[in-house]
């Protein structure tokens, strides 16, 4: 009995070892993506919520992002927040070079360790620091699983970058992505929608559930493709944005209501007086200048006084800016 019991024990231990080895090999073959995040966790790497660190672990999603970027073998790719490199290694398979911007030195060390001794090592350039405070290098395509708290400032840093890049495929919080692609009349249509669509063509590519990340974020995500308009519209962007800040300042107010508050009229009058003083020769203003009446006339001329910004398209805003500028009223 003792012999048969011990034989049974040996047999069961052997089977356990075989199953464990098989499981290891299956997991390795399936993907290195989840494994990299798991390895990082095992090595004591704690994900930093302040940096918005959520590692994309689903290999199908990472491959989908790379496929949508349409990479060429001659491309230099800018990646923001590479983390442990699940997306990076797939980009390195297809691109000539990857410039990866990472704010966390621990993540940068993990990524370096991952490519060390592989053909990818020579193709990867790591830039350590805050991407919002860093001059962007030359690149053809930008691919990023964005830290969500820098989404808005980064998208405009990207769109105002020169020389032009071909496209960007970016992961954002779902609602932010929906704002980027929203059309006039949509509940999420806002200044962000208009500014982005002035400078680029934006397309929603795919939804990504929170369980595709480690640790899972509190919100759902989406991937969008952004293609800069080249040549860009002949508009001073700072002045354009100044106009939109007023128009979208009170979501449910008409343009008449937005432009005729005391604070806005005071700002417009200051800008108008400065503009007139800078002309050659300077424009002499009447002592009884009435900015409220001037603004009312311009809005009435366009039939925009009762219009709300949420229902206006880019052409409407371009007409509005052009009419105000022609009358000497500026927003910068």
mmCIF file of C-alpha atoms in Angstrom:
data_model
loop_
_atom_site.group_PDB
_atom_site.id
_atom_site.type_symbol
_atom_site.label_atom_id
_atom_site.label_comp_id
_atom_site.label_asym_id
_atom_site.label_seq_id
_atom_site.Cartn_x
_atom_site.Cartn_y
_atom_site.Cartn_z
ATOM 1 C CA UNK A 1 0.000 0.000 0.000
ATOM 2 C CA UNK A 2 2.808 2.381 0.898
ATOM 3 C CA UNK A 3 4.564 1.549 -2.409
ATOM 4 C CA UNK A 4 1.416 2.154 -4.513
ATOM 5 C CA UNK A 5 0.693 5.381 -2.618
ATOM 6 C CA UNK A 6 4.204 6.698 -3.238
ATOM 7 C CA UNK A 7 4.040 5.652 -6.927
ATOM 8 C CA UNK A 8 0.757 7.532 -7.246
ATOM 9 C CA UNK A 9 2.374 10.573 -5.654
ATOM 10 C CA UNK A 10 5.342 10.477 -8.078
ATOM 11 C CA UNK A 11 2.993 10.057 -11.055
ATOM 12 C CA UNK A 12 0.815 13.001 -9.967
ATOM 13 C CA UNK A 13 3.899 15.197 -9.422
ATOM 14 C CA UNK A 14 5.134 14.299 -12.935
ATOM 15 C CA UNK A 15 1.732 15.160 -14.415
ATOM 16 C CA UNK A 16 1.698 18.439 -12.526
ATOM 17 C CA UNK A 17 5.154 19.314 -13.893
ATOM 18 C CA UNK A 18 4.055 18.442 -17.469
ATOM 19 C CA UNK A 19 0.895 20.553 -17.170
ATOM 20 C CA UNK A 20 2.854 23.496 -15.730
ATOM 21 C CA UNK A 21 5.424 23.330 -18.545
ATOM 22 C CA UNK A 22 2.667 23.093 -21.162
ATOM 23 C CA UNK A 23 0.857 26.039 -19.612
ATOM 24 C CA UNK A 24 4.060 28.080 -19.661
ATOM 25 C CA UNK A 25 4.720 27.315 -23.307
ATOM 26 C CA UNK A 26 1.105 28.077 -24.318
ATOM 27 C CA UNK A 27 1.149 31.389 -22.479
ATOM 28 C CA UNK A 28 4.477 32.307 -24.085
ATOM 29 C CA UNK A 29 3.249 31.431 -27.557
ATOM 30 C CA UNK A 30 -0.026 33.246 -27.097
ATOM 31 C CA UNK A 31 1.539 36.611 -26.305
ATOM 32 C CA UNK A 32 4.376 38.383 -24.640
ATOM 33 C CA UNK A 33 2.064 41.329 -23.985
ATOM 34 C CA UNK A 34 0.288 40.112 -20.869
ATOM 35 C CA UNK A 35 3.545 38.468 -19.837
ATOM 36 C CA UNK A 36 5.440 41.757 -19.902
ATOM 37 C CA UNK A 37 2.901 43.421 -17.633
ATOM 38 C CA UNK A 38 2.903 40.392 -15.346
ATOM 39 C CA UNK A 39 6.710 40.295 -15.297
ATOM 40 C CA UNK A 40 6.785 43.975 -14.417
ATOM 41 C CA UNK A 41 4.359 43.327 -11.574
ATOM 42 C CA UNK A 42 6.434 40.354 -10.327
ATOM 43 C CA UNK A 43 9.605 42.435 -10.346
ATOM 44 C CA UNK A 44 7.915 44.788 -7.897
ATOM 45 C CA UNK A 45 7.046 47.483 -10.467
ATOM 46 C CA UNK A 46 4.012 49.299 -9.087
ATOM 47 C CA UNK A 47 2.013 51.212 -11.689
ATOM 48 C CA UNK A 48 1.877 54.921 -10.927
ATOM 49 C CA UNK A 49 -1.637 56.399 -11.058
ATOM 50 C CA UNK A 50 -0.224 59.941 -11.118
ATOM 51 C CA UNK A 51 1.283 59.133 -14.525
ATOM 52 C CA UNK A 52 -1.959 57.478 -15.724
ATOM 53 C CA UNK A 53 -0.180 54.143 -16.156
ATOM 54 C CA UNK A 54 -2.475 51.458 -17.549
ATOM 55 C CA UNK A 55 -0.550 48.851 -19.529
ATOM 56 C CA UNK A 56 -2.332 47.564 -22.635
ATOM 57 C CA UNK A 57 -2.134 43.779 -22.283
ATOM 58 C CA UNK A 58 -4.370 42.438 -25.082
ATOM 59 C CA UNK A 59 -2.154 41.493 -28.083
ATOM 60 C CA UNK A 60 -5.102 41.710 -30.498
ATOM 61 C CA UNK A 61 -5.690 45.353 -29.553
ATOM 62 C CA UNK A 62 -1.999 46.287 -29.802
ATOM 63 C CA UNK A 63 -1.778 44.616 -33.223
ATOM 64 C CA UNK A 64 -4.974 46.374 -34.317
ATOM 65 C CA UNK A 65 -3.482 49.767 -33.383
ATOM 66 C CA UNK A 66 -0.287 49.041 -35.332
ATOM 67 C CA UNK A 67 -2.275 47.825 -38.363
ATOM 68 C CA UNK A 68 -4.420 50.996 -38.381
ATOM 69 C CA UNK A 69 -1.271 53.161 -38.333
ATOM 70 C CA UNK A 70 -0.307 51.830 -41.793
ATOM 71 C CA UNK A 71 3.400 51.762 -40.949
ATOM 72 C CA UNK A 72 6.100 51.625 -43.617
ATOM 73 C CA UNK A 73 9.576 50.133 -43.277
ATOM 74 C CA UNK A 74 11.074 53.631 -43.715
ATOM 75 C CA UNK A 75 8.995 55.279 -40.939
ATOM 76 C CA UNK A 76 10.212 56.958 -37.791
ATOM 77 C CA UNK A 77 7.474 56.490 -35.183
ATOM 78 C CA UNK A 78 6.917 58.655 -32.105
ATOM 79 C CA UNK A 79 5.411 56.687 -29.211
ATOM 80 C CA UNK A 80 4.165 58.387 -26.050
ATOM 81 C CA UNK A 81 4.088 56.411 -22.790
ATOM 82 C CA UNK A 82 5.511 53.072 -24.013
ATOM 83 C CA UNK A 83 5.271 51.514 -20.546
ATOM 84 C CA UNK A 84 6.679 47.974 -20.585
ATOM 85 C CA UNK A 85 6.754 47.955 -24.394
ATOM 86 C CA UNK A 86 3.826 45.788 -25.508
ATOM 87 C CA UNK A 87 2.982 48.237 -28.292
ATOM 88 C CA UNK A 88 6.606 49.278 -28.855
ATOM 89 C CA UNK A 89 7.883 45.846 -29.898
ATOM 90 C CA UNK A 90 5.081 45.474 -32.460
ATOM 91 C CA UNK A 91 5.939 48.897 -33.932
ATOM 92 C CA UNK A 92 9.650 47.983 -33.997
ATOM 93 C CA UNK A 93 8.767 44.898 -36.066
ATOM 94 C CA UNK A 94 7.544 47.177 -38.877
ATOM 95 C CA UNK A 95 9.204 50.612 -38.589
ATOM 96 C CA UNK A 96 12.727 51.834 -39.221
ATOM 97 C CA UNK A 97 12.968 53.587 -35.842
ATOM 98 C CA UNK A 98 10.906 54.298 -32.703
ATOM 99 C CA UNK A 99 11.406 57.375 -30.531
ATOM 100 C CA UNK A 100 9.675 56.490 -27.256
ATOM 101 C CA UNK A 101 8.920 59.277 -24.735
ATOM 102 C CA UNK A 102 8.556 57.951 -21.175
ATOM 103 C CA UNK A 103 8.205 60.015 -17.997
ATOM 104 C CA UNK A 104 8.846 57.124 -15.573
ATOM 105 C CA UNK A 105 12.498 55.946 -15.336
ATOM 106 C CA UNK A 106 11.360 52.521 -14.029
ATOM 107 C CA UNK A 107 9.262 51.886 -17.132
ATOM 108 C CA UNK A 108 12.085 53.087 -19.366
ATOM 109 C CA UNK A 109 14.434 50.594 -17.669
ATOM 110 C CA UNK A 110 11.908 47.753 -18.196
ATOM 111 C CA UNK A 111 11.619 48.612 -21.894
ATOM 112 C CA UNK A 112 15.397 48.787 -22.346
ATOM 113 C CA UNK A 113 15.734 45.421 -20.639
ATOM 114 C CA UNK A 114 13.070 43.967 -22.934
ATOM 115 C CA UNK A 115 14.847 44.892 -26.200
ATOM 116 C CA UNK A 116 18.404 44.351 -24.990
ATOM 117 C CA UNK A 117 20.351 41.910 -27.167
ATOM 118 C CA UNK A 118 17.587 41.825 -29.835
ATOM 119 C CA UNK A 119 17.540 43.417 -33.334
ATOM 120 C CA UNK A 120 15.100 45.960 -31.870
ATOM 121 C CA UNK A 121 17.722 47.496 -29.585
ATOM 122 C CA UNK A 122 19.416 49.587 -32.303
ATOM 123 C CA UNK A 123 16.053 50.843 -33.627
ATOM 124 C CA UNK A 124 14.779 52.202 -30.284
ATOM 125 C CA UNK A 125 15.557 55.683 -28.980
ATOM 126 C CA UNK A 126 14.271 56.390 -25.468
ATOM 127 C CA UNK A 127 13.553 59.975 -24.418
ATOM 128 C CA UNK A 128 13.076 60.324 -20.663
ATOM 129 C CA UNK A 129 10.875 63.213 -19.500
ATOM 130 C CA UNK A 130 7.504 64.955 -19.725
ATOM 131 C CA UNK A 131 6.410 65.009 -23.366
ATOM 132 C CA UNK A 132 4.535 68.299 -22.838
ATOM 133 C CA UNK A 133 7.824 69.974 -21.840
ATOM 134 C CA UNK A 134 9.925 68.254 -24.516
ATOM 135 C CA UNK A 135 10.516 69.408 -28.087
ATOM 136 C CA UNK A 136 9.076 66.722 -30.337
ATOM 137 C CA UNK A 137 11.574 65.144 -32.757
ATOM 138 C CA UNK A 138 10.973 64.564 -36.462
ATOM 139 C CA UNK A 139 8.565 61.651 -37.010
ATOM 140 C CA UNK A 140 6.299 60.215 -39.697
ATOM 141 C CA UNK A 141 3.638 58.590 -37.498
ATOM 142 C CA UNK A 142 2.662 58.950 -33.836
ATOM 143 C CA UNK A 143 1.260 55.958 -31.951
ATOM 144 C CA UNK A 144 0.271 56.197 -28.300
ATOM 145 C CA UNK A 145 -1.675 54.664 -25.456
ATOM 146 C CA UNK A 146 -2.058 58.132 -23.939
ATOM 147 C CA UNK A 147 -1.852 58.989 -20.245
ATOM 148 C CA UNK A 148 -5.399 60.352 -20.189
ATOM 149 C CA UNK A 149 -4.686 63.402 -18.020
ATOM 150 C CA UNK A 150 -2.499 64.984 -20.750
ATOM 151 C CA UNK A 151 -4.854 64.215 -23.661
ATOM 152 C CA UNK A 152 -6.019 67.757 -24.437
ATOM 153 C CA UNK A 153 -2.690 69.638 -24.248
ATOM 154 C CA UNK A 154 -0.932 66.839 -26.123
ATOM 155 C CA UNK A 155 -3.355 66.715 -29.068
ATOM 156 C CA UNK A 156 -2.771 70.432 -29.750
ATOM 157 C CA UNK A 157 0.992 70.176 -29.258
ATOM 158 C CA UNK A 158 0.837 67.389 -31.842
ATOM 159 C CA UNK A 159 -1.385 69.233 -34.339
ATOM 160 C CA UNK A 160 0.695 72.417 -34.184
ATOM 161 C CA UNK A 161 3.946 70.455 -34.654
ATOM 162 C CA UNK A 162 6.027 71.123 -37.770
ATOM 163 C CA UNK A 163 7.118 69.582 -40.080
ATOM 164 C CA UNK A 164 3.855 67.756 -40.752
ATOM 165 C CA UNK A 165 3.547 64.082 -39.856
ATOM 166 C CA UNK A 166 1.445 61.597 -41.848
ATOM 167 C CA UNK A 167 -0.982 60.449 -39.161
ATOM 168 C CA UNK A 168 -1.399 59.596 -35.467
ATOM 169 C CA UNK A 169 -3.231 56.602 -33.961
ATOM 170 C CA UNK A 170 -4.031 57.429 -30.349
ATOM 171 C CA UNK A 171 -5.815 55.759 -27.435
ATOM 172 C CA UNK A 172 -7.972 58.123 -25.385
ATOM 173 C CA UNK A 173 -10.664 57.964 -22.745
ATOM 174 C CA UNK A 174 -13.903 57.122 -24.594
ATOM 175 C CA UNK A 175 -15.679 60.415 -23.887
ATOM 176 C CA UNK A 176 -12.632 62.466 -24.942
ATOM 177 C CA UNK A 177 -12.438 60.496 -28.205
ATOM 178 C CA UNK A 178 -16.155 61.101 -28.793
ATOM 179 C CA UNK A 179 -15.619 64.835 -28.304
ATOM 180 C CA UNK A 180 -12.847 64.816 -30.915
ATOM 181 C CA UNK A 181 -15.181 63.405 -33.589
ATOM 182 C CA UNK A 182 -18.478 65.070 -32.485
ATOM 183 C CA UNK A 183 -20.476 67.004 -35.084
ATOM 184 C CA UNK A 184 -22.619 70.176 -34.700
ATOM 185 C CA UNK A 185 -25.742 69.381 -32.686
ATOM 186 C CA UNK A 186 -24.181 66.377 -30.891
ATOM 187 C CA UNK A 187 -24.377 66.595 -27.073
ATOM 188 C CA UNK A 188 -20.557 66.276 -26.823
ATOM 189 C CA UNK A 189 -19.775 68.880 -29.535
ATOM 190 C CA UNK A 190 -17.505 71.524 -27.995
ATOM 191 C CA UNK A 191 -14.493 73.792 -28.501
ATOM 192 C CA UNK A 192 -12.226 70.714 -28.547
ATOM 193 C CA UNK A 193 -14.260 69.238 -31.451
ATOM 194 C CA UNK A 194 -14.063 72.410 -33.541
ATOM 195 C CA UNK A 195 -10.372 73.094 -32.853
ATOM 196 C CA UNK A 196 -9.322 69.535 -33.649
ATOM 197 C CA UNK A 197 -11.415 69.277 -36.818
ATOM 198 C CA UNK A 198 -10.116 72.644 -38.044
ATOM 199 C CA UNK A 199 -6.561 71.252 -37.974
ATOM 200 C CA UNK A 200 -7.121 67.579 -38.801
ATOM 201 C CA UNK A 201 -9.352 64.832 -40.124
ATOM 202 C CA UNK A 202 -10.360 62.684 -37.155
ATOM 203 C CA UNK A 203 -11.788 59.169 -37.328
ATOM 204 C CA UNK A 204 -12.974 56.853 -34.538
ATOM 205 C CA UNK A 205 -11.351 53.435 -35.122
ATOM 206 C CA UNK A 206 -12.296 51.106 -32.267
ATOM 207 C CA UNK A 207 -13.626 50.841 -28.745
ATOM 208 C CA UNK A 208 -11.362 49.243 -26.126
ATOM 209 C CA UNK A 209 -12.859 47.859 -22.893
ATOM 210 C CA UNK A 210 -11.220 48.547 -19.524
ATOM 211 C CA UNK A 211 -10.352 44.845 -19.017
ATOM 212 C CA UNK A 212 -7.754 45.066 -21.799
ATOM 213 C CA UNK A 213 -5.482 47.008 -19.415
ATOM 214 C CA UNK A 214 -3.500 46.251 -16.299
ATOM 215 C CA UNK A 215 -4.521 47.724 -13.920
ATOM 216 C CA UNK A 216 -7.978 48.368 -15.457
ATOM 217 C CA UNK A 217 -8.815 52.112 -15.667
ATOM 218 C CA UNK A 218 -12.135 53.388 -14.325
ATOM 219 C CA UNK A 219 -13.310 54.413 -17.806
ATOM 220 C CA UNK A 220 -13.737 52.834 -21.229
ATOM 221 C CA UNK A 221 -11.306 53.782 -23.992
ATOM 222 C CA UNK A 222 -11.303 54.394 -27.740
ATOM 223 C CA UNK A 223 -8.691 54.560 -30.492
ATOM 224 C CA UNK A 224 -8.815 57.431 -32.998
ATOM 225 C CA UNK A 225 -6.851 58.228 -36.148
ATOM 226 C CA UNK A 226 -5.779 61.851 -36.622
ATOM 227 C CA UNK A 227 -4.508 63.121 -39.980
ATOM 228 C CA UNK A 228 -3.287 66.753 -40.079
ATOM 229 C CA UNK A 229 -4.734 68.998 -42.778
ATOM 230 C CA UNK A 230 -1.858 69.856 -45.075
ATOM 231 C CA UNK A 231 -1.736 72.668 -46.004
ATOM 232 C CA UNK A 232 -3.321 73.974 -42.791
ATOM 233 C CA UNK A 233 -6.226 76.456 -42.922
ATOM 234 C CA UNK A 234 -5.020 80.079 -43.277
ATOM 235 C CA UNK A 235 -6.080 81.008 -39.737
ATOM 236 C CA UNK A 236 -4.201 82.438 -36.753
ATOM 237 C CA UNK A 237 -4.887 79.590 -34.320
ATOM 238 C CA UNK A 238 -4.504 81.700 -31.138
ATOM 239 C CA UNK A 239 -7.057 84.202 -32.455
ATOM 240 C CA UNK A 240 -9.373 81.405 -33.633
ATOM 241 C CA UNK A 241 -9.217 79.741 -30.199
ATOM 242 C CA UNK A 242 -9.899 83.091 -28.521
ATOM 243 C CA UNK A 243 -13.111 83.417 -30.547
ATOM 244 C CA UNK A 244 -14.186 79.866 -29.672
ATOM 245 C CA UNK A 245 -13.537 80.404 -25.955
ATOM 246 C CA UNK A 246 -16.119 83.190 -26.013
ATOM 247 C CA UNK A 247 -18.612 81.309 -28.226
ATOM 248 C CA UNK A 248 -18.484 78.127 -26.118
ATOM 249 C CA UNK A 249 -18.087 79.969 -22.809
ATOM 250 C CA UNK A 250 -21.721 79.363 -21.891
ATOM 251 C CA UNK A 251 -22.905 76.186 -23.587
ATOM 252 C CA UNK A 252 -26.615 77.059 -23.764
ATOM 253 C CA UNK A 253 -26.313 80.789 -24.450
ATOM 254 C CA UNK A 254 -26.792 82.357 -27.879
ATOM 255 C CA UNK A 255 -23.849 84.164 -29.471
ATOM 256 C CA UNK A 256 -25.630 87.421 -28.672
ATOM 257 C CA UNK A 257 -25.643 86.457 -25.000
ATOM 258 C CA UNK A 258 -22.004 85.293 -25.024
ATOM 259 C CA UNK A 259 -20.536 88.330 -26.779
ATOM 260 C CA UNK A 260 -22.438 91.016 -24.894
ATOM 261 C CA UNK A 261 -21.365 90.334 -21.314
ATOM 262 C CA UNK A 262 -19.481 93.215 -19.638
ATOM 263 C CA UNK A 263 -16.211 91.270 -19.405
ATOM 264 C CA UNK A 264 -16.210 90.226 -23.079
ATOM 265 C CA UNK A 265 -17.199 93.696 -24.350
ATOM 266 C CA UNK A 266 -14.404 95.221 -22.254
ATOM 267 C CA UNK A 267 -11.867 92.749 -23.709
ATOM 268 C CA UNK A 268 -13.017 93.357 -27.289
ATOM 269 C CA UNK A 269 -12.905 97.136 -26.828
ATOM 270 C CA UNK A 270 -9.344 96.969 -25.450
ATOM 271 C CA UNK A 271 -8.257 94.849 -28.437
ATOM 272 C CA UNK A 272 -10.088 97.146 -30.878
ATOM 273 C CA UNK A 273 -8.459 100.302 -29.476
ATOM 274 C CA UNK A 274 -5.023 98.618 -29.665
ATOM 275 C CA UNK A 275 -5.663 97.584 -33.283
ATOM 276 C CA UNK A 276 -6.743 101.108 -34.302
ATOM 277 C CA UNK A 277 -3.719 102.677 -32.576
ATOM 278 C CA UNK A 278 -1.312 100.382 -34.474
ATOM 279 C CA UNK A 279 -2.584 101.339 -37.937
ATOM 280 C CA UNK A 280 -0.595 103.687 -40.159
ATOM 281 C CA UNK A 281 -1.860 106.348 -39.795
ATOM 282 C CA UNK A 282 -3.665 105.505 -36.520
ATOM 283 C CA UNK A 283 -7.468 105.291 -36.743
ATOM 284 C CA UNK A 284 -9.098 108.031 -34.660
ATOM 285 C CA UNK A 285 -11.993 106.634 -32.649
ATOM 286 C CA UNK A 286 -15.148 108.578 -31.786
ATOM 287 C CA UNK A 287 -15.363 109.558 -28.086
ATOM 288 C CA UNK A 288 -18.722 107.820 -27.804
ATOM 289 C CA UNK A 289 -17.534 104.423 -29.119
ATOM 290 C CA UNK A 290 -20.237 101.849 -28.322
ATOM 291 C CA UNK A 291 -18.741 98.355 -28.544
ATOM 292 C CA UNK A 292 -22.051 96.679 -27.643
ATOM 293 C CA UNK A 293 -23.736 98.294 -30.649
ATOM 294 C CA UNK A 294 -20.811 97.414 -32.939
ATOM 295 C CA UNK A 295 -20.867 93.731 -31.895
ATOM 296 C CA UNK A 296 -24.676 93.596 -32.206
ATOM 297 C CA UNK A 297 -24.489 94.940 -35.776
ATOM 298 C CA UNK A 298 -21.866 92.395 -36.811
ATOM 299 C CA UNK A 299 -23.820 89.454 -35.367
ATOM 300 C CA UNK A 300 -27.049 90.710 -36.983
ATOM 301 C CA UNK A 301 -25.279 91.044 -40.325
ATOM 302 C CA UNK A 302 -24.391 87.325 -40.135
ATOM 303 C CA UNK A 303 -27.815 86.382 -38.653
ATOM 304 C CA UNK A 304 -25.894 84.756 -35.756
ATOM 305 C CA UNK A 305 -27.282 86.722 -32.806
ATOM 306 C CA UNK A 306 -29.739 83.965 -31.830
ATOM 307 C CA UNK A 307 -27.453 81.084 -32.894
ATOM 308 C CA UNK A 308 -25.762 78.777 -30.376
ATOM 309 C CA UNK A 309 -22.161 77.618 -30.828
ATOM 310 C CA UNK A 310 -23.174 73.961 -30.348
ATOM 311 C CA UNK A 311 -25.052 74.120 -33.686
ATOM 312 C CA UNK A 312 -22.372 75.912 -35.743
ATOM 313 C CA UNK A 313 -19.889 74.221 -38.064
ATOM 314 C CA UNK A 314 -16.325 75.243 -38.921
ATOM 315 C CA UNK A 315 -17.417 77.352 -41.919
ATOM 316 C CA UNK A 316 -19.781 79.324 -39.650
ATOM 317 C CA UNK A 317 -16.951 80.097 -37.222
ATOM 318 C CA UNK A 318 -14.628 81.056 -40.083
ATOM 319 C CA UNK A 319 -17.246 83.540 -41.347
ATOM 320 C CA UNK A 320 -17.682 84.902 -37.822
ATOM 321 C CA UNK A 321 -13.929 85.405 -37.333
ATOM 322 C CA UNK A 322 -13.473 86.941 -40.778
ATOM 323 C CA UNK A 323 -16.324 89.428 -40.207
ATOM 324 C CA UNK A 324 -15.035 90.519 -36.783
ATOM 325 C CA UNK A 325 -11.454 90.840 -38.085
ATOM 326 C CA UNK A 326 -12.579 92.902 -41.095
ATOM 327 C CA UNK A 327 -14.207 95.286 -38.626
ATOM 328 C CA UNK A 328 -10.937 95.550 -36.648
ATOM 329 C CA UNK A 329 -12.054 93.327 -33.745
ATOM 330 C CA UNK A 330 -9.495 90.720 -32.708
ATOM 331 C CA UNK A 331 -9.396 87.957 -30.091
ATOM 332 C CA UNK A 332 -5.690 87.519 -29.382
#
